[in-house]
PDB file of C-alpha atoms in Angstrom:
ATOM      1  CA  MET A   1       1.313   1.189 -24.850  1.00 44.00           C
ATOM      2  CA  SER A   2       0.782  -1.452 -22.153  1.00 48.00           C
ATOM      3  CA  ASN A   3      -2.686  -2.633 -21.108  1.00 50.00           C
ATOM      4  CA  SER A   4      -2.124  -1.120 -17.659  1.00 52.00           C
ATOM      5  CA  ASN A   5      -1.432   2.312 -19.171  1.00 52.00           C
ATOM      6  CA  LEU A   6      -4.494   1.995 -21.371  1.00 57.00           C
ATOM      7  CA  GLU A   7      -6.527   1.110 -18.306  1.00 78.00           C
ATOM      8  CA  LEU A   8      -5.244   4.188 -16.470  1.00 78.00           C
ATOM      9  CA  ASP A   9      -6.055   6.429 -19.448  1.00 77.00           C
ATOM     10  CA  VAL A  10      -9.597   5.081 -19.582  1.00 81.00           C
ATOM     11  CA  ARG A  11     -10.138   5.339 -15.823  1.00 84.00           C
ATOM     12  CA  LEU A  12      -8.921   8.945 -15.699  1.00 82.00           C
ATOM     13  CA  SER A  13     -11.021   9.943 -18.732  1.00 81.00           C
ATOM     14  CA  LYS A  14     -14.112   8.337 -17.201  1.00 84.00           C
ATOM     15  CA  LEU A  15     -13.424  10.098 -13.917  1.00 86.00           C
ATOM     16  CA  LYS A  16     -13.260  13.485 -15.667  1.00 83.00           C
ATOM     17  CA  MET A  17     -16.454  12.825 -17.611  1.00 85.00           C
ATOM     18  CA  PHE A  18     -18.250  11.774 -14.423  1.00 87.00           C
ATOM     19  CA  ALA A  19     -17.063  14.899 -12.566  1.00 86.00           C
ATOM     20  CA  LEU A  20     -18.090  17.168 -15.469  1.00 84.00           C
ATOM     21  CA  LYS A  21     -21.591  15.683 -15.442  1.00 85.00           C
ATOM     22  CA  LYS A  22     -21.784  16.293 -11.706  1.00 85.00           C
ATOM     23  CA  ILE A  23     -20.740  19.931 -12.256  1.00 84.00           C
ATOM     24  CA  GLU A  24     -23.414  20.424 -14.923  1.00 82.00           C
ATOM     25  CA  GLU A  25     -26.092  18.938 -12.632  1.00 82.00           C
ATOM     26  CA  ALA A  26     -24.907  21.032  -9.696  1.00 80.00           C
ATOM     27  CA  ALA A  27     -24.872  24.210 -11.835  1.00 81.00           C
ATOM     28  CA  ARG A  28     -28.547  23.656 -12.661  1.00 77.00           C
ATOM     29  CA  LYS A  29     -29.349  23.150  -8.965  1.00 77.00           C
ATOM     30  CA  GLY A  30     -27.090  25.937  -7.714  1.00 76.00           C
ATOM     31  CA  ASP A  31     -25.090  23.564  -5.509  1.00 77.00           C
ATOM     32  CA  SER A  32     -21.698  25.264  -5.214  1.00 74.00           C
ATOM     33  CA  SER A  33     -20.191  22.681  -2.823  1.00 76.00           C
ATOM     34  CA  VAL A  34     -20.622  19.878  -5.387  1.00 82.00           C
ATOM     35  CA  ILE A  35     -19.121  22.120  -8.084  1.00 81.00           C
ATOM     36  CA  ILE A  36     -16.056  22.845  -5.942  1.00 79.00           C
ATOM     37  CA  THR A  37     -15.556  19.166  -5.014  1.00 82.00           C
ATOM     38  CA  ASN A  38     -15.769  17.951  -8.607  1.00 83.00           C
ATOM     39  CA  THR A  39     -13.619  20.823  -9.847  1.00 83.00           C
ATOM     40  CA  ARG A  40     -10.846  19.520  -7.591  1.00 79.00           C
ATOM     41  CA  ILE A  41     -11.395  15.983  -8.878  1.00 86.00           C
ATOM     42  CA  ILE A  42     -10.959  17.214 -12.470  1.00 83.00           C
ATOM     43  CA  GLU A  43      -7.817  19.160 -11.558  1.00 79.00           C
ATOM     44  CA  GLU A  44      -6.255  16.086  -9.942  1.00 80.00           C
ATOM     45  CA  ALA A  45      -7.287  13.820 -12.832  1.00 80.00           C
ATOM     46  CA  GLU A  46      -5.710  16.248 -15.327  1.00 78.00           C
ATOM     47  CA  ARG A  47      -2.525  16.379 -13.259  1.00 77.00           C
ATOM     48  CA  LEU A  48      -2.297  12.585 -13.255  1.00 81.00           C
ATOM     49  CA  MET A  49      -2.996  12.407 -17.002  1.00 76.00           C
ATOM     50  CA  LYS A  50      -0.139  14.839 -17.648  1.00 73.00           C
ATOM     51  CA  LYS A  51       2.213  12.737 -15.524  1.00 73.00           C
ATOM     52  CA  LEU A  52       1.174   9.603 -17.398  1.00 74.00           C
ATOM     53  CA  ASP A  53       1.718  11.312 -20.768  1.00 70.00           C
ATOM     54  CA  GLU A  54       5.162  12.506 -19.682  1.00 67.00           C
ATOM     55  CA  PHE A  55       6.103   8.997 -18.578  1.00 71.00           C
ATOM     56  CA  LYS A  56       4.971   7.460 -21.887  1.00 67.00           C
ATOM     57  CA  LEU A  57       6.782  10.092 -23.946  1.00 65.00           C
ATOM     58  CA  SER A  58       9.977   9.617 -21.973  1.00 64.00           C
ATOM     59  CA  LEU A  59       9.781   5.854 -22.481  1.00 65.00           C
ATOM     60  CA  ASP A  60       9.142   6.269 -26.225  1.00 61.00           C
ATOM     61  CA  TYR A  61      12.098   8.641 -26.473  1.00 57.00           C
ATOM     62  CA  LEU A  62      14.464   6.233 -24.731  1.00 61.00           C
ATOM     63  CA  GLU A  63      13.277   3.261 -26.785  1.00 61.00           C
ATOM     64  CA  LYS A  64      13.845   5.167 -30.042  1.00 57.00           C
ATOM     65  CA  ARG A  65      17.405   5.819 -28.941  1.00 57.00           C
ATOM     66  CA  GLY A  66      17.929   2.167 -28.053  1.00 55.00           C
ATOM     67  CA  ASP A  67      18.447   3.087 -24.411  1.00 49.00           C
ATOM     68  CA  SER A  68      15.311   1.637 -22.846  1.00 46.00           C
ATOM     69  CA  ASN A  69      17.325  -0.015 -20.061  1.00 49.00           C
ATOM     70  CA  ILE A  70      18.234   3.457 -18.781  1.00 45.00           C
ATOM     71  CA  LEU A  71      14.640   3.904 -17.723  1.00 46.00           C
ATOM     72  CA  VAL A  72      15.063   1.335 -14.955  1.00 45.00           C
ATOM     73  CA  ASP A  73      17.890   3.381 -13.433  1.00 46.00           C
ATOM     74  CA  VAL A  74      15.933   6.626 -13.786  1.00 45.00           C
ATOM     75  CA  ILE A  75      12.930   5.166 -11.952  1.00 46.00           C
ATOM     76  CA  ALA A  76      15.178   3.859  -9.173  1.00 44.00           C
ATOM     77  CA  VAL A  77      16.616   7.336  -8.591  1.00 40.00           C
ATOM     78  CA  LYS A  78      13.380   9.314  -9.096  1.00 45.00           C
ATOM     79  CA  LYS A  79      10.601   7.205  -7.683  1.00 41.00           C
ATOM     80  CA  THR A  80       8.403  10.179  -6.869  1.00 40.00           C
ATOM     81  CA  GLU A  81       9.311  12.532  -9.711  1.00 43.00           C
ATOM     82  CA  SER A  82       7.739  12.729 -13.149  1.00 42.00           C
ATOM     83  CA  LEU A  83      10.000  12.021 -16.112  1.00 38.00           C
ATOM     84  CA  LYS A  84      10.521  15.096 -18.278  1.00 43.00           C
ATOM     85  CA  PRO A  85      10.082  14.501 -22.018  1.00 41.00           C
ATOM     86  CA  SER A  86      12.352  16.150 -24.495  1.00 41.00           C
ATOM     87  CA  PRO A  87      10.348  19.247 -25.594  1.00 45.00           C
ATOM     88  CA  ASP A  88      10.944  18.573 -29.288  1.00 40.00           C
ATOM     89  CA  ILE A  89       9.907  14.901 -29.392  1.00 39.00           C
ATOM     90  CA  ASP A  90       7.362  14.533 -32.196  1.00 40.00           C
ATOM     91  CA  GLY A  91       6.334  18.156 -31.730  1.00 47.00           C
ATOM     92  CA  TYR A  92       4.848  17.341 -28.313  1.00 52.00           C
ATOM     93  CA  LEU A  93       3.741  20.282 -26.203  1.00 63.00           C
ATOM     94  CA  THR A  94       2.598  20.165 -22.602  1.00 72.00           C
ATOM     95  CA  SER A  95      -0.703  21.850 -21.726  1.00 75.00           C
ATOM     96  CA  ARG A  96       1.202  24.787 -20.261  1.00 80.00           C
ATOM     97  CA  GLN A  97       3.333  25.149 -23.387  1.00 84.00           C
ATOM     98  CA  LYS A  98       0.233  25.014 -25.587  1.00 87.00           C
ATOM     99  CA  GLY A  99      -1.352  27.682 -23.415  1.00 89.00           C
ATOM    100  CA  LYS A 100       1.673  29.977 -23.763  1.00 91.00           C
ATOM    101  CA  GLN A 101       1.730  29.398 -27.511  1.00 92.00           C
ATOM    102  CA  SER A 102      -1.988  30.099 -27.858  1.00 94.00           C
ATOM    103  CA  ARG A 103      -1.767  33.298 -25.807  1.00 95.00           C
ATOM    104  CA  ALA A 104       1.205  34.463 -27.882  1.00 94.00           C
ATOM    105  CA  LEU A 105      -0.752  33.940 -31.113  1.00 95.00           C
ATOM    106  CA  PHE A 106      -3.748  35.740 -29.638  1.00 96.00           C
ATOM    107  CA  LEU A 107      -1.595  38.707 -28.577  1.00 96.00           C
ATOM    108  CA  LYS A 108      -0.115  38.812 -32.097  1.00 95.00           C
ATOM    109  CA  LYS A 109      -3.636  39.070 -33.538  1.00 95.00           C
ATOM    110  CA  LEU A 110      -4.336  41.931 -31.163  1.00 96.00           C
ATOM    111  CA  ARG A 111      -1.191  43.810 -32.202  1.00 95.00           C
ATOM    112  CA  GLU A 112      -2.264  43.474 -35.847  1.00 94.00           C
ATOM    113  CA  ARG A 113      -5.424  45.335 -34.784  1.00 95.00           C
ATOM    114  CA  ASN A 114      -3.341  47.924 -32.927  1.00 95.00           C
ATOM    115  CA  ILE A 115      -4.464  46.563 -29.555  1.00 96.00           C
ATOM    116  CA  HIS A 116      -1.608  46.160 -27.099  1.00 95.00           C
ATOM    117  CA  LEU A 117      -1.735  44.364 -23.769  1.00 96.00           C
ATOM    118  CA  ASN A 118       0.973  44.625 -21.139  1.00 93.00           C
ATOM    119  CA  SER A 119       2.055  41.448 -19.381  1.00 90.00           C
ATOM    120  CA  SER A 120       2.413  41.058 -15.621  1.00 86.00           C
ATOM    121  CA  SER A 121       4.305  38.699 -13.356  1.00 78.00           C
ATOM    122  CA  ALA A 122       1.528  36.128 -13.922  1.00 83.00           C
ATOM    123  CA  GLU A 123       1.536  34.717 -17.459  1.00 88.00           C
ATOM    124  CA  THR A 124      -2.279  34.796 -17.697  1.00 94.00           C
ATOM    125  CA  ILE A 125      -2.850  38.383 -16.462  1.00 95.00           C
ATOM    126  CA  TYR A 126      -2.492  41.532 -18.594  1.00 96.00           C
ATOM    127  CA  THR A 127      -3.529  45.184 -18.646  1.00 95.00           C
ATOM    128  CA  ASN A 128      -4.637  47.315 -21.598  1.00 94.00           C
ATOM    129  CA  LYS A 129      -3.699  50.926 -22.336  1.00 92.00           C
ATOM    130  CA  ASN A 130      -6.396  52.161 -19.932  1.00 92.00           C
ATOM    131  CA  GLY A 131      -5.136  50.026 -17.082  1.00 93.00           C
ATOM    132  CA  LYS A 132      -8.013  47.535 -17.263  1.00 94.00           C
ATOM    133  CA  MET A 133      -7.130  44.050 -16.072  1.00 96.00           C
ATOM    134  CA  VAL A 134      -7.469  41.266 -18.643  1.00 97.00           C
ATOM    135  CA  GLY A 135      -7.281  37.566 -17.818  1.00 97.00           C
ATOM    136  CA  ILE A 136      -6.463  35.139 -20.657  1.00 97.00           C
ATOM    137  CA  ALA A 137      -7.251  31.475 -19.983  1.00 97.00           C
ATOM    138  CA  PHE A 138      -6.610  28.527 -22.296  1.00 96.00           C
ATOM    139  CA  ALA A 139      -7.854  24.948 -22.515  1.00 93.00           C
ATOM    140  CA  THR A 140      -8.045  22.118 -24.993  1.00 90.00           C
ATOM    141  CA  GLU A 141     -11.295  20.235 -25.585  1.00 87.00           C
ATOM    142  CA  CYS A 142     -11.345  17.959 -22.511  1.00 77.00           C
ATOM    143  CA  GLN A 143     -14.148  15.915 -24.069  1.00 80.00           C
ATOM    144  CA  PRO A 144     -16.248  16.601 -27.179  1.00 84.00           C
ATOM    145  CA  PHE A 145     -17.704  20.121 -27.065  1.00 90.00           C
ATOM    146  CA  LYS A 146     -16.508  20.919 -23.531  1.00 91.00           C
ATOM    147  CA  TRP A 147     -13.698  23.073 -22.125  1.00 94.00           C
ATOM    148  CA  PHE A 148     -12.604  23.570 -18.545  1.00 92.00           C
ATOM    149  CA  LEU A 149     -10.487  26.697 -17.931  1.00 94.00           C
ATOM    150  CA  GLY A 150      -9.021  28.543 -14.959  1.00 94.00           C
ATOM    151  CA  LEU A 151      -7.541  31.895 -13.983  1.00 95.00           C
ATOM    152  CA  PRO A 152      -6.057  33.286 -10.762  1.00 94.00           C
ATOM    153  CA  GLU A 153      -8.851  34.842  -8.719  1.00 94.00           C
ATOM    154  CA  ARG A 154      -8.801  38.573  -9.517  1.00 94.00           C
ATOM    155  CA  ASN A 155     -11.310  41.345 -10.204  1.00 94.00           C
ATOM    156  CA  TYR A 156     -10.951  41.237 -14.008  1.00 96.00           C
ATOM    157  CA  ASN A 157     -12.426  43.884 -16.279  1.00 96.00           C
ATOM    158  CA  VAL A 158     -12.241  41.603 -19.316  1.00 98.00           C
ATOM    159  CA  ILE A 159     -11.855  37.818 -19.488  1.00 98.00           C
ATOM    160  CA  VAL A 160     -10.600  35.960 -22.563  1.00 98.00           C
ATOM    161  CA  LEU A 161     -11.306  32.234 -22.886  1.00 98.00           C
ATOM    162  CA  LEU A 162      -9.163  30.545 -25.542  1.00 97.00           C
ATOM    163  CA  CYS A 163     -10.836  27.218 -26.325  1.00 95.00           C
ATOM    164  CA  GLU A 164      -8.899  24.898 -28.637  1.00 93.00           C
ATOM    165  CA  GLU A 165     -11.135  22.570 -30.651  1.00 90.00           C
ATOM    166  CA  GLN A 166     -10.211  19.015 -31.653  1.00 83.00           C
ATOM    167  CA  GLY A 167      -8.944  20.178 -35.056  1.00 75.00           C
ATOM    168  CA  ASN A 168      -6.595  22.688 -33.361  1.00 76.00           C
ATOM    169  CA  ASN A 169      -8.763  25.685 -34.289  1.00 89.00           C
ATOM    170  CA  THR A 170      -8.941  28.044 -31.299  1.00 94.00           C
ATOM    171  CA  LEU A 171     -12.044  30.024 -30.418  1.00 96.00           C
ATOM    172  CA  SER A 172     -11.479  33.349 -28.630  1.00 97.00           C
ATOM    173  CA  PHE A 173     -14.318  34.293 -26.304  1.00 98.00           C
ATOM    174  CA  ILE A 174     -13.712  37.867 -25.133  1.00 98.00           C
ATOM    175  CA  LEU A 175     -16.102  38.541 -22.269  1.00 98.00           C
ATOM    176  CA  PRO A 176     -16.655  42.300 -21.782  1.00 97.00           C
ATOM    177  CA  ALA A 177     -16.663  44.303 -18.564  1.00 96.00           C
ATOM    178  CA  ASP A 178     -20.450  44.304 -18.100  1.00 97.00           C
ATOM    179  CA  PHE A 179     -20.563  40.511 -18.497  1.00 97.00           C
ATOM    180  CA  CYS A 180     -17.724  40.018 -15.996  1.00 96.00           C
ATOM    181  CA  GLU A 181     -19.370  42.339 -13.477  1.00 95.00           C
ATOM    182  CA  LYS A 182     -22.778  40.681 -13.841  1.00 94.00           C
ATOM    183  CA  TYR A 183     -21.585  37.100 -13.373  1.00 94.00           C
ATOM    184  CA  LYS A 184     -18.440  37.389 -11.247  1.00 91.00           C
ATOM    185  CA  ASN A 185     -20.164  36.143  -8.084  1.00 90.00           C
ATOM    186  CA  ASN A 186     -21.530  33.079  -9.880  1.00 90.00           C
ATOM    187  CA  LEU A 187     -18.191  31.738 -11.085  1.00 90.00           C
ATOM    188  CA  SER A 188     -16.855  28.611  -9.404  1.00 88.00           C
ATOM    189  CA  ARG A 189     -13.790  29.058  -7.229  1.00 89.00           C
ATOM    190  CA  SER A 190     -11.194  26.558  -6.075  1.00 86.00           C
ATOM    191  CA  LYS A 191      -7.773  27.031  -4.441  1.00 85.00           C
ATOM    192  CA  GLY A 192      -7.526  30.690  -5.438  1.00 89.00           C
ATOM    193  CA  GLN A 193      -8.670  30.006  -9.004  1.00 92.00           C
ATOM    194  CA  LEU A 194     -11.725  31.105 -10.959  1.00 94.00           C
ATOM    195  CA  LYS A 195     -13.160  28.207 -12.957  1.00 93.00           C
ATOM    196  CA  PHE A 196     -14.900  28.402 -16.332  1.00 95.00           C
ATOM    197  CA  ASN A 197     -16.875  25.537 -17.838  1.00 93.00           C
ATOM    198  CA  VAL A 198     -17.709  26.172 -21.509  1.00 95.00           C
ATOM    199  CA  VAL A 199     -19.970  23.896 -23.559  1.00 94.00           C
ATOM    200  CA  ASN A 200     -20.905  23.801 -27.235  1.00 93.00           C
ATOM    201  CA  ARG A 201     -24.547  22.915 -27.854  1.00 92.00           C
ATOM    202  CA  HIS A 202     -25.308  22.714 -31.571  1.00 90.00           C
ATOM    203  CA  ASP A 203     -22.780  25.478 -32.387  1.00 90.00           C
ATOM    204  CA  SER A 204     -24.070  27.735 -29.618  1.00 95.00           C
ATOM    205  CA  PHE A 205     -21.640  28.223 -26.735  1.00 96.00           C
ATOM    206  CA  PHE A 206     -22.594  28.598 -23.091  1.00 96.00           C
ATOM    207  CA  LEU A 207     -20.787  29.310 -19.825  1.00 96.00           C
ATOM    208  CA  LEU A 208     -22.052  27.017 -17.072  1.00 92.00           C
ATOM    209  CA  LEU A 209     -22.730  28.920 -13.862  1.00 89.00           C
ATOM    210  CA  SER A 210     -23.910  28.050 -10.387  1.00 76.00           C
ATOM    211  CA  GLY A 211     -27.475  29.042  -9.505  1.00 74.00           C
ATOM    212  CA  LEU A 212     -28.266  30.873 -12.742  1.00 78.00           C
ATOM    213  CA  GLU A 213     -29.427  30.167 -16.254  1.00 85.00           C
ATOM    214  CA  ASN A 214     -26.271  29.557 -18.260  1.00 92.00           C
ATOM    215  CA  PRO A 215     -25.497  32.631 -20.423  1.00 95.00           C
ATOM    216  CA  GLU A 216     -24.744  32.148 -24.109  1.00 96.00           C
ATOM    217  CA  ILE A 217     -21.324  33.529 -25.058  1.00 98.00           C
ATOM    218  CA  THR A 218     -21.306  32.820 -28.808  1.00 97.00           C
ATOM    219  CA  ARG A 219     -21.612  36.527 -29.617  1.00 97.00           C
ATOM    220  CA  TYR A 220     -18.388  37.251 -27.752  1.00 98.00           C
ATOM    221  CA  ILE A 221     -16.193  35.267 -30.172  1.00 97.00           C
ATOM    222  CA  ASP A 222     -13.469  37.651 -31.442  1.00 97.00           C
ATOM    223  CA  ASN A 223     -15.075  40.521 -29.514  1.00 97.00           C
ATOM    224  CA  TYR A 224     -11.924  42.632 -29.853  1.00 97.00           C
ATOM    225  CA  ASP A 225     -13.624  45.971 -29.140  1.00 95.00           C
ATOM    226  CA  SER A 226     -13.895  45.036 -25.466  1.00 96.00           C
ATOM    227  CA  LEU A 227     -10.093  45.113 -25.209  1.00 96.00           C
ATOM    228  CA  GLU A 228      -9.740  48.700 -26.408  1.00 88.00           C
TER     229      GLU A 228
END
C-alpha cells in the first residue's frame, strides 16, 4: 500500500475516533445537536473508508492478474465512480454483505428455536408471528470495544443489535419492547436513521444515549424470548 493510502487510512480512523469521543461527551451533556453533527461525520468517514478499501482491492486484483495497466484506463473512464472489487477476492466482504450474512445466521438461530421472522421490503426490518416490528442492525467493531449501528427510523417493538467483535464473534443484543418504548425518544437520529452507539466497559455493555444515564444492555444478549 502506498504512503498516501496509509495516510488516508490513518486520517479517516482518527476522524472517526475524534467524532466518537465528541458523541460520548455530548451524550453525557445531553447535547443532541453535537451528536447529530458527529454522527454525520462518522457516516461520511465510513463511506470514504469503504471507497478506499474498494479501490485497494481492485488494484490488488488487477496486479495479481498482471493487468495493472488496465487500472489507468478504468480511472480515466470512471473518475467519479468507485471501483467494484470482485466479491470472491480473498474472501472479502463489504460491510453490507457482512451485515446480510450476519442477519442470515441470526435468523437461522431463531428458526432452530422455532422463532420465525418475516422479512419486509427493507432488509433490516422484520415482523414476528404477532405482527410486532423487529429491526435488526449490524456493525463491526469500529474501534476497540465500540460499535456504531443504524436502522431506518420506525416505531420498533423489538430492536436487535448484532455487534461483531474483532475475533469475528457476534454478540446479539435483543432489546425488548419495554426497553424500546422507554428510550425511543433518547435515540440519536440522522437522515431518517436511528443511531445506536454501543460500548464495552470491562465486559459490561452500554447503549450511549442523549440526556440520560447510559443503560446497561449486557442482560439482553441472546434475549430470544422477546422475539416470541
